[in-house]
PDB file of C-alpha atoms and ligand atoms in Angstrom:
ATOM      1  CA  THR A1285     -75.052  60.433 -94.632  1.00  0.00           C
ATOM      2  CA  GLY A1286     -72.780  60.464 -91.572  1.00  0.00           C
ATOM      3  CA  SER A1287     -73.374  63.691 -89.653  1.00  0.00           C
ATOM      4  CA  THR A1288     -69.718  64.442 -88.852  1.00  0.00           C
ATOM      5  CA  GLN A1289     -66.712  64.412 -91.156  1.00  0.00           C
ATOM      6  CA  PRO A1290     -65.072  61.546 -89.246  1.00  0.00           C
ATOM      7  CA  GLN A1291     -68.249  59.502 -89.658  1.00  0.00           C
ATOM      8  CA  ARG A1292     -68.307  60.280 -93.397  1.00  0.00           C
ATOM      9  CA  MET A1293     -64.655  59.211 -93.609  1.00  0.00           C
ATOM     10  CA  LEU A1294     -65.458  55.957 -91.811  1.00  0.00           C
ATOM     11  CA  GLU A1295     -68.241  55.321 -94.335  1.00  0.00           C
ATOM     12  CA  ALA A1296     -65.808  55.953 -97.195  1.00  0.00           C
ATOM     13  CA  VAL A1297     -63.425  53.406 -95.647  1.00  0.00           C
ATOM     14  CA  GLN A1298     -66.161  50.810 -95.157  1.00  0.00           C
ATOM     15  CA  LYS A1299     -67.330  51.349 -98.738  1.00  0.00           C
ATOM     16  CA  ASN A1300     -64.008  51.552-100.598  1.00  0.00           C
ATOM     17  CA  ALA A1301     -61.332  49.804 -98.531  1.00  0.00           C
ATOM     18  CA  THR A1302     -60.576  46.124 -97.974  1.00  0.00           C
ATOM     19  CA  LYS A1303     -60.902  44.879 -94.397  1.00  0.00           C
ATOM     20  CA  GLY A1304     -57.485  44.001 -92.969  1.00  0.00           C
ATOM     21  CA  ASP A1305     -55.614  45.952 -95.647  1.00  0.00           C
ATOM     22  CA  PRO A1306     -54.119  49.080 -94.011  1.00  0.00           C
ATOM     23  CA  GLU A1307     -52.908  50.508 -97.326  1.00  0.00           C
ATOM     24  CA  SER A1308     -56.434  50.409 -98.801  1.00  0.00           C
ATOM     25  CA  VAL A1309     -57.777  52.102 -95.658  1.00  0.00           C
ATOM     26  CA  PHE A1310     -55.513  55.148 -95.730  1.00  0.00           C
ATOM     27  CA  SER A1311     -55.802  55.300 -99.544  1.00  0.00           C
ATOM     28  CA  ALA A1312     -59.593  55.466 -99.216  1.00  0.00           C
ATOM     29  CA  ILE A1313     -59.209  58.314 -96.716  1.00  0.00           C
ATOM     30  CA  ASP A1314     -56.776  60.099 -99.054  1.00  0.00           C
ATOM     31  CA  TYR A1315     -59.236  59.756-101.928  1.00  0.00           C
ATOM     32  CA  TYR A1316     -61.990  61.160 -99.736  1.00  0.00           C
ATOM     33  CA  GLY A1317     -59.819  64.042 -98.465  1.00  0.00           C
ATOM     34  CA  ARG A1318     -58.608  64.923-101.965  1.00  0.00           C
ATOM     35  CA  HIS A1319     -61.800  64.509-104.020  1.00  0.00           C
ATOM     36  CA  LYS A1320     -64.735  64.774-101.624  1.00  0.00           C
ATOM     37  CA  GLU A1321     -64.001  66.876 -98.564  1.00  0.00           C
ATOM     38  CA  TRP A1322     -60.657  68.289 -97.404  1.00  0.00           C
ATOM     39  CA  ALA A1323     -59.601  66.620 -94.140  1.00  0.00           C
ATOM     40  CA  MET A1324     -56.709  67.267 -91.747  1.00  0.00           C
ATOM     41  CA  ASN A1325     -54.899  63.960 -92.258  1.00  0.00           C
ATOM     42  CA  VAL A1326     -51.135  64.060 -92.705  1.00  0.00           C
ATOM     43  CA  GLY A1327     -52.019  62.766 -96.181  1.00  0.00           C
ATOM     44  CA  ASP A1328     -50.254  60.910 -98.986  1.00  0.00           C
ATOM     45  CA  GLU A1329     -47.400  63.313 -99.772  1.00  0.00           C
ATOM     46  CA  LYS A1330     -46.218  63.985 -96.200  1.00  0.00           C
ATOM     47  CA  GLY A1331     -47.199  60.366 -95.483  1.00  0.00           C
ATOM     48  CA  LEU A1332     -44.313  59.181 -97.649  1.00  0.00           C
ATOM     49  CA  ILE A1333     -41.894  61.194 -95.475  1.00  0.00           C
ATOM     50  CA  LEU A1334     -43.536  59.754 -92.342  1.00  0.00           C
ATOM     51  CA  ASP A1335     -43.101  56.265 -93.817  1.00  0.00           C
ATOM     52  CA  SER A1336     -39.413  56.792 -94.571  1.00  0.00           C
ATOM     53  CA  VAL A1337     -38.604  58.224 -91.135  1.00  0.00           C
ATOM     54  CA  LEU A1338     -40.502  55.347 -89.493  1.00  0.00           C
ATOM     55  CA  THR A1339     -38.664  52.740 -91.555  1.00  0.00           C
ATOM     56  CA  GLU A1340     -35.358  54.356 -90.540  1.00  0.00           C
ATOM     57  CA  VAL A1341     -36.254  54.516 -86.809  1.00  0.00           C
ATOM     58  CA  ASN A1342     -38.123  51.171 -86.651  1.00  0.00           C
ATOM     59  CA  PRO A1343     -39.530  52.071 -83.196  1.00  0.00           C
ATOM     60  CA  SER A1344     -40.415  49.437 -80.605  1.00  0.00           C
ATOM     61  CA  ILE A1345     -42.593  51.931 -78.754  1.00  0.00           C
ATOM     62  CA  ALA A1346     -44.083  54.944 -80.536  1.00  0.00           C
ATOM     63  CA  LEU A1347     -46.370  57.765 -79.417  1.00  0.00           C
ATOM     64  CA  GLU A1348     -48.836  59.776 -81.530  1.00  0.00           C
ATOM     65  CA  LEU A1349     -50.405  62.976 -80.201  1.00  0.00           C
ATOM     66  CA  GLY A1350     -53.726  63.716 -81.939  1.00  0.00           C
ATOM     67  CA  THR A1351     -55.351  60.598 -83.396  1.00  0.00           C
ATOM     68  CA  TYR A1352     -58.252  62.393 -85.157  1.00  0.00           C
ATOM     69  CA  CYS A1353     -59.640  59.644 -87.441  1.00  0.00           C
ATOM     70  CA  GLY A1354     -56.681  57.331 -87.195  1.00  0.00           C
ATOM     71  CA  TYR A1355     -55.187  57.945 -90.659  1.00  0.00           C
ATOM     72  CA  SER A1356     -51.603  58.328 -89.428  1.00  0.00           C
ATOM     73  CA  THR A1357     -52.248  55.752 -86.706  1.00  0.00           C
ATOM     74  CA  VAL A1358     -52.910  53.155 -89.414  1.00  0.00           C
ATOM     75  CA  ARG A1359     -50.029  54.481 -91.527  1.00  0.00           C
ATOM     76  CA  ILE A1360     -47.600  54.139 -88.610  1.00  0.00           C
ATOM     77  CA  ALA A1361     -48.928  50.845 -87.215  1.00  0.00           C
ATOM     78  CA  ARG A1362     -48.633  49.026 -90.561  1.00  0.00           C
ATOM     79  CA  LEU A1363     -44.879  49.643 -90.569  1.00  0.00           C
ATOM     80  CA  LEU A1364     -44.197  48.529 -86.976  1.00  0.00           C
ATOM     81  CA  SER A1365     -42.221  45.314 -86.464  1.00  0.00           C
ATOM     82  CA  PRO A1366     -43.979  42.417 -84.680  1.00  0.00           C
ATOM     83  CA  GLY A1367     -44.200  43.109 -80.959  1.00  0.00           C
ATOM     84  CA  SER A1368     -43.835  46.884 -81.409  1.00  0.00           C
ATOM     85  CA  LYS A1369     -46.540  49.205 -80.072  1.00  0.00           C
ATOM     86  CA  LEU A1370     -48.059  52.576 -80.923  1.00  0.00           C
ATOM     87  CA  ILE A1371     -49.815  54.596 -78.234  1.00  0.00           C
ATOM     88  CA  THR A1372     -52.094  57.261 -79.710  1.00  0.00           C
ATOM     89  CA  VAL A1373     -53.740  60.055 -77.690  1.00  0.00           C
ATOM     90  CA  GLU A1374     -57.066  61.707 -78.541  1.00  0.00           C
ATOM     91  CA  PHE A1375     -59.256  63.807 -76.270  1.00  0.00           C
ATOM     92  CA  ASN A1376     -62.388  64.047 -78.432  1.00  0.00           C
ATOM     93  CA  PRO A1377     -64.518  60.967 -77.669  1.00  0.00           C
ATOM     94  CA  ALA A1378     -66.416  61.163 -80.983  1.00  0.00           C
ATOM     95  CA  PHE A1379     -63.172  61.239 -82.974  1.00  0.00           C
ATOM     96  CA  ALA A1380     -61.736  58.439 -80.807  1.00  0.00           C
ATOM     97  CA  ALA A1381     -64.810  56.293 -81.450  1.00  0.00           C
ATOM     98  CA  VAL A1382     -64.417  56.648 -85.221  1.00  0.00           C
ATOM     99  CA  ALA A1383     -60.647  56.128 -85.047  1.00  0.00           C
ATOM    100  CA  ARG A1384     -61.102  52.864 -83.167  1.00  0.00           C
ATOM    101  CA  GLN A1385     -63.323  51.572 -85.971  1.00  0.00           C
ATOM    102  CA  ILE A1386     -60.910  52.670 -88.700  1.00  0.00           C
ATOM    103  CA  ILE A1387     -57.958  51.133 -86.829  1.00  0.00           C
ATOM    104  CA  ALA A1388     -59.899  47.869 -86.411  1.00  0.00           C
ATOM    105  CA  TYR A1389     -61.034  47.878 -90.052  1.00  0.00           C
ATOM    106  CA  ALA A1390     -57.370  48.150 -91.090  1.00  0.00           C
ATOM    107  CA  GLY A1391     -56.562  45.183 -88.826  1.00  0.00           C
ATOM    108  CA  VAL A1392     -53.817  46.965 -86.872  1.00  0.00           C
ATOM    109  CA  GLN A1393     -55.656  47.124 -83.541  1.00  0.00           C
ATOM    110  CA  ASP A1394     -53.223  44.673 -81.897  1.00  0.00           C
ATOM    111  CA  LYS A1395     -50.364  47.146 -82.379  1.00  0.00           C
ATOM    112  CA  VAL A1396     -52.293  50.218 -81.261  1.00  0.00           C
ATOM    113  CA  THR A1397     -53.413  51.486 -77.874  1.00  0.00           C
ATOM    114  CA  LEU A1398     -55.757  54.481 -78.252  1.00  0.00           C
ATOM    115  CA  VAL A1399     -55.903  56.470 -75.001  1.00  0.00           C
ATOM    116  CA  GLU A1400     -58.703  59.011 -74.609  1.00  0.00           C
ATOM    117  CA  GLY A1401     -57.884  62.234 -72.812  1.00  0.00           C
ATOM    118  CA  PRO A1402     -55.780  65.384 -72.988  1.00  0.00           C
ATOM    119  CA  SER A1403     -52.083  64.802 -73.725  1.00  0.00           C
ATOM    120  CA  GLY A1404     -51.112  67.104 -70.845  1.00  0.00           C
ATOM    121  CA  ASP A1405     -52.784  64.780 -68.360  1.00  0.00           C
ATOM    122  CA  LEU A1406     -51.837  61.482 -70.025  1.00  0.00           C
ATOM    123  CA  ILE A1407     -48.128  62.004 -70.721  1.00  0.00           C
ATOM    124  CA  PRO A1408     -47.207  62.071 -66.999  1.00  0.00           C
ATOM    125  CA  LYS A1409     -49.061  58.777 -66.567  1.00  0.00           C
ATOM    126  CA  MET A1410     -47.433  56.908 -69.462  1.00  0.00           C
ATOM    127  CA  LYS A1411     -44.698  55.242 -67.407  1.00  0.00           C
ATOM    128  CA  GLU A1412     -46.964  53.888 -64.683  1.00  0.00           C
ATOM    129  CA  ARG A1413     -49.905  52.995 -66.960  1.00  0.00           C
ATOM    130  CA  PHE A1414     -47.986  51.364 -69.797  1.00  0.00           C
ATOM    131  CA  GLY A1415     -44.681  50.408 -68.184  1.00  0.00           C
ATOM    132  CA  ILE A1416     -42.769  52.518 -70.664  1.00  0.00           C
ATOM    133  CA  LYS A1417     -39.158  53.525 -70.021  1.00  0.00           C
ATOM    134  CA  SER A1418     -38.994  55.937 -72.983  1.00  0.00           C
ATOM    135  CA  PHE A1419     -40.388  56.416 -76.490  1.00  0.00           C
ATOM    136  CA  ASP A1420     -38.340  55.654 -79.604  1.00  0.00           C
ATOM    137  CA  PHE A1421     -40.556  57.819 -81.826  1.00  0.00           C
ATOM    138  CA  VAL A1422     -43.137  60.586 -81.291  1.00  0.00           C
ATOM    139  CA  PHE A1423     -45.495  61.959 -83.993  1.00  0.00           C
ATOM    140  CA  LEU A1424     -46.935  65.375 -83.102  1.00  0.00           C
ATOM    141  CA  ASP A1425     -50.118  66.258 -84.973  1.00  0.00           C
ATOM    142  CA  HIS A1426     -52.508  67.698 -82.376  1.00  0.00           C
ATOM    143  CA  TRP A1427     -53.251  71.368 -81.596  1.00  0.00           C
ATOM    144  CA  LYS A1428     -50.165  73.254 -82.749  1.00  0.00           C
ATOM    145  CA  ASP A1429     -49.862  75.324 -79.573  1.00  0.00           C
ATOM    146  CA  ARG A1430     -49.482  72.075 -77.620  1.00  0.00           C
ATOM    147  CA  TYR A1431     -46.312  70.964 -79.427  1.00  0.00           C
ATOM    148  CA  VAL A1432     -43.917  72.903 -77.159  1.00  0.00           C
ATOM    149  CA  PRO A1433     -45.587  72.241 -73.797  1.00  0.00           C
ATOM    150  CA  ASP A1434     -45.967  68.538 -74.577  1.00  0.00           C
ATOM    151  CA  THR A1435     -42.375  68.213 -75.795  1.00  0.00           C
ATOM    152  CA  LYS A1436     -41.187  69.815 -72.545  1.00  0.00           C
ATOM    153  CA  LEU A1437     -43.489  67.487 -70.619  1.00  0.00           C
ATOM    154  CA  LEU A1438     -42.055  64.436 -72.404  1.00  0.00           C
ATOM    155  CA  GLU A1439     -38.539  65.656 -71.457  1.00  0.00           C
ATOM    156  CA  ASP A1440     -39.493  66.346 -67.838  1.00  0.00           C
ATOM    157  CA  CYS A1441     -41.196  62.945 -67.470  1.00  0.00           C
ATOM    158  CA  GLY A1442     -38.054  61.209 -68.707  1.00  0.00           C
ATOM    159  CA  LEU A1443     -39.930  59.785 -71.683  1.00  0.00           C
ATOM    160  CA  LEU A1444     -37.261  60.782 -74.220  1.00  0.00           C
ATOM    161  CA  ARG A1445     -33.909  59.047 -74.501  1.00  0.00           C
ATOM    162  CA  LYS A1446     -30.720  59.771 -76.478  1.00  0.00           C
ATOM    163  CA  GLY A1447     -31.823  59.204 -80.079  1.00  0.00           C
ATOM    164  CA  THR A1448     -35.605  59.507 -79.666  1.00  0.00           C
ATOM    165  CA  VAL A1449     -37.015  60.953 -82.893  1.00  0.00           C
ATOM    166  CA  LEU A1450     -39.766  63.589 -82.777  1.00  0.00           C
ATOM    167  CA  LEU A1451     -41.617  64.172 -86.057  1.00  0.00           C
ATOM    168  CA  ALA A1452     -43.961  67.169 -86.122  1.00  0.00           C
ATOM    169  CA  ASP A1453     -46.646  67.794 -88.754  1.00  0.00           C
ATOM    170  CA  ASN A1454     -47.727  71.262 -89.982  1.00  0.00           C
ATOM    171  CA  VAL A1455     -44.676  73.232 -88.917  1.00  0.00           C
ATOM    172  CA  ILE A1456     -45.388  75.643 -91.832  1.00  0.00           C
ATOM    173  CA  CYS A1457     -49.159  75.355 -92.334  1.00  0.00           C
ATOM    174  CA  PRO A1458     -51.024  76.021 -90.098  1.00  0.00           C
ATOM    175  CA  GLY A1459     -47.587  76.501 -88.543  1.00  0.00           C
ATOM    176  CA  ALA A1460     -45.890  75.809 -85.234  1.00  0.00           C
ATOM    177  CA  PRO A1461     -43.417  78.733 -85.013  1.00  0.00           C
ATOM    178  CA  GLU A1462     -42.708  78.432 -81.289  1.00  0.00           C
ATOM    179  CA  TYR A1463     -42.022  74.714 -81.723  1.00  0.00           C
ATOM    180  CA  LEU A1464     -39.578  75.351 -84.606  1.00  0.00           C
ATOM    181  CA  LYS A1465     -37.761  77.955 -82.480  1.00  0.00           C
ATOM    182  CA  TYR A1466     -37.663  75.546 -79.555  1.00  0.00           C
ATOM    183  CA  VAL A1467     -36.209  72.495 -81.301  1.00  0.00           C
ATOM    184  CA  ARG A1468     -33.951  74.472 -83.677  1.00  0.00           C
ATOM    185  CA  ASN A1469     -32.391  76.626 -80.956  1.00  0.00           C
ATOM    186  CA  SER A1470     -32.045  73.942 -78.304  1.00  0.00           C
ATOM    187  CA  PRO A1471     -28.658  72.205 -77.944  1.00  0.00           C
ATOM    188  CA  ARG A1472     -30.637  69.125 -76.921  1.00  0.00           C
ATOM    189  CA  TYR A1473     -32.068  68.552 -80.423  1.00  0.00           C
ATOM    190  CA  GLU A1474     -30.654  67.933 -83.885  1.00  0.00           C
ATOM    191  CA  SER A1475     -33.462  69.236 -86.124  1.00  0.00           C
ATOM    192  CA  ARG A1476     -34.166  68.982 -89.856  1.00  0.00           C
ATOM    193  CA  TYR A1477     -37.041  70.248 -92.011  1.00  0.00           C
ATOM    194  CA  PHE A1478     -38.623  68.032 -94.673  1.00  0.00           C
ATOM    195  CA  LYS A1479     -40.336  70.324 -97.196  1.00  0.00           C
ATOM    196  CA  SER A1480     -43.614  69.084 -98.636  1.00  0.00           C
ATOM    197  CA  ASN A1481     -47.184  70.257 -99.240  1.00  0.00           C
ATOM    198  CA  LEU A1482     -50.218  70.613 -97.045  1.00  0.00           C
ATOM    199  CA  GLU A1483     -52.390  67.527 -97.394  1.00  0.00           C
ATOM    200  CA  TYR A1484     -54.497  67.476-100.586  1.00  0.00           C
ATOM    201  CA  SER A1485     -53.310  70.969-101.552  1.00  0.00           C
ATOM    202  CA  LYS A1486     -50.518  72.925-103.245  1.00  0.00           C
ATOM    203  CA  VAL A1487     -49.761  75.077-100.216  1.00  0.00           C
ATOM    204  CA  GLU A1488     -46.308  74.492 -98.717  1.00  0.00           C
ATOM    205  CA  ASP A1489     -46.122  72.562 -95.473  1.00  0.00           C
ATOM    206  CA  GLY A1490     -43.549  70.192 -94.040  1.00  0.00           C
ATOM    207  CA  LEU A1491     -42.453  67.909 -91.245  1.00  0.00           C
ATOM    208  CA  GLU A1492     -39.740  68.764 -88.706  1.00  0.00           C
ATOM    209  CA  LYS A1493     -37.652  65.790 -87.615  1.00  0.00           C
ATOM    210  CA  SER A1494     -35.867  66.403 -84.315  1.00  0.00           C
ATOM    211  CA  VAL A1495     -33.540  63.893 -82.659  1.00  0.00           C
ATOM    212  CA  PHE A1496     -33.268  64.230 -78.877  1.00  0.00           C
ATOM    213  CA  LEU A1497     -29.586  64.250 -77.902  1.00  0.00           C
ATOM    214  CA  GLY A1498     -30.133  63.438 -74.224  1.00  0.00           C
TER     215      GLY A1498
HETATM  216  N1  LIG B1853     -53.950  68.137 -76.125  1.00  0.00           N
HETATM  217  C1  LIG B1853     -54.583  67.190 -76.827  1.00  0.00           C
HETATM  218  N2  LIG B1853     -54.696  65.940 -76.346  1.00  0.00           N
HETATM  219  C2  LIG B1853     -55.309  64.991 -77.059  1.00  0.00           C
HETATM  220  N3  LIG B1853     -55.860  65.184 -78.287  1.00  0.00           N
HETATM  221  C3  LIG B1853     -55.772  66.426 -78.780  1.00  0.00           C
HETATM  222  C4  LIG B1853     -55.140  67.475 -78.101  1.00  0.00           C
HETATM  223  N4  LIG B1853     -55.184  68.584 -78.877  1.00  0.00           N
HETATM  224  C5  LIG B1853     -55.853  68.248 -79.995  1.00  0.00           C
HETATM  225  N5  LIG B1853     -56.196  66.937 -79.949  1.00  0.00           N
HETATM  226  C6  LIG B1853     -56.880  66.194 -81.007  1.00  0.00           C
HETATM  227  O1  LIG B1853     -55.970  66.157 -82.096  1.00  0.00           O
HETATM  228  C7  LIG B1853     -56.631  66.546 -83.295  1.00  0.00           C
HETATM  229  C8  LIG B1853     -56.253  67.943 -83.638  1.00  0.00           C
HETATM  230  C9  LIG B1853     -55.473  68.203 -84.660  1.00  0.00           C
HETATM  231  C10 LIG B1853     -55.108  69.623 -84.989  1.00  0.00           C
HETATM  232  N6  LIG B1853     -54.640  69.664 -86.361  1.00  0.00           N
HETATM  233  C11 LIG B1853     -54.808  70.770 -87.069  1.00  0.00           C
HETATM  234  O2  LIG B1853     -55.323  71.783 -86.588  1.00  0.00           O
HETATM  235  C12 LIG B1853     -54.400  70.739 -88.488  1.00  0.00           C
HETATM  236  C13 LIG B1853     -54.832  71.785 -89.299  1.00  0.00           C
HETATM  237  C14 LIG B1853     -54.493  71.790 -90.649  1.00  0.00           C
HETATM  238  N7  LIG B1853     -54.928  72.864 -91.455  1.00  0.00           N
HETATM  239  O3  LIG B1853     -55.717  73.725 -90.975  1.00  0.00           O
HETATM  240  O4  LIG B1853     -54.534  72.961 -92.671  1.00  0.00           O
HETATM  241  C15 LIG B1853     -53.719  70.779 -91.213  1.00  0.00           C
HETATM  242  C16 LIG B1853     -53.280  69.742 -90.381  1.00  0.00           C
HETATM  243  O5  LIG B1853     -52.503  68.710 -90.887  1.00  0.00           O
HETATM  244  C17 LIG B1853     -53.597  69.714 -89.018  1.00  0.00           C
HETATM  245  O6  LIG B1853     -53.103  68.685 -88.259  1.00  0.00           O
HETATM  246  C18 LIG B1853     -58.110  66.428 -82.989  1.00  0.00           C
HETATM  247  O7  LIG B1853     -58.536  65.087 -83.188  1.00  0.00           O
HETATM  248  C19 LIG B1853     -58.158  66.824 -81.529  1.00  0.00           C
HETATM  249  O8  LIG B1853     -59.285  66.309 -80.856  1.00  0.00           O
HETATM  250 MG1  LIG B1854     -51.570  67.634 -89.294  1.00  0.00          MG
END
């Protein structure tokens, strides 16, 4: 009955997931996205790649651009070590409101700070507002034409350090061609493509993992 897709996803979580169990929350969203109504979550297949990169990096401070309903927020937060934090940025208040409820339902709210507003405005304020020196991990999953400007902004604001890992969703579908050119041609990044499929579909998509070299 929810009027928007995020609201319908929240209902699916409340109906099918177990409170405090992050795995059941993102599994309920995957079930919904695969069997009820396609949704732009990173999903279960690419989610396994996200999980493995996260486990390898084990970030103390992580950033997510584009919360949407909080699927990847929950997926990331569940793997963070005690004391580690994820800052997630979302400029649509309605989506942010749903994401907060999904994050809370999963029980990962203590690890997550959801900041409402456009990434372009918020990134320059990260240091002063959150006392961050630099990010260990960044997940890019917002509008695809913002990947390059926001990556440059993160560089210019000194928010990347030698070894920071950027992981970008959808570099094939819908595609982020300028971003691929940027990170693959820059001597400041060591980039690698992880081939997969678009969420809940057979279309090719993948994640680009780029390590900032300083
Ligand atoms: N500058 C900004 N600052 C803060 N929040 C921002 C933002 N730009 C966008 N957002 C938010 O991030 C989400 C957008 C995701 C775009 N993904 C997509 O368009 C997308 C599309 C497909 N697809 O069409 O197959 C598949 C996918 O996995 C996708 O992520 C929305 O929640 C939007 O409100
Ligand atoms: Mg995506």
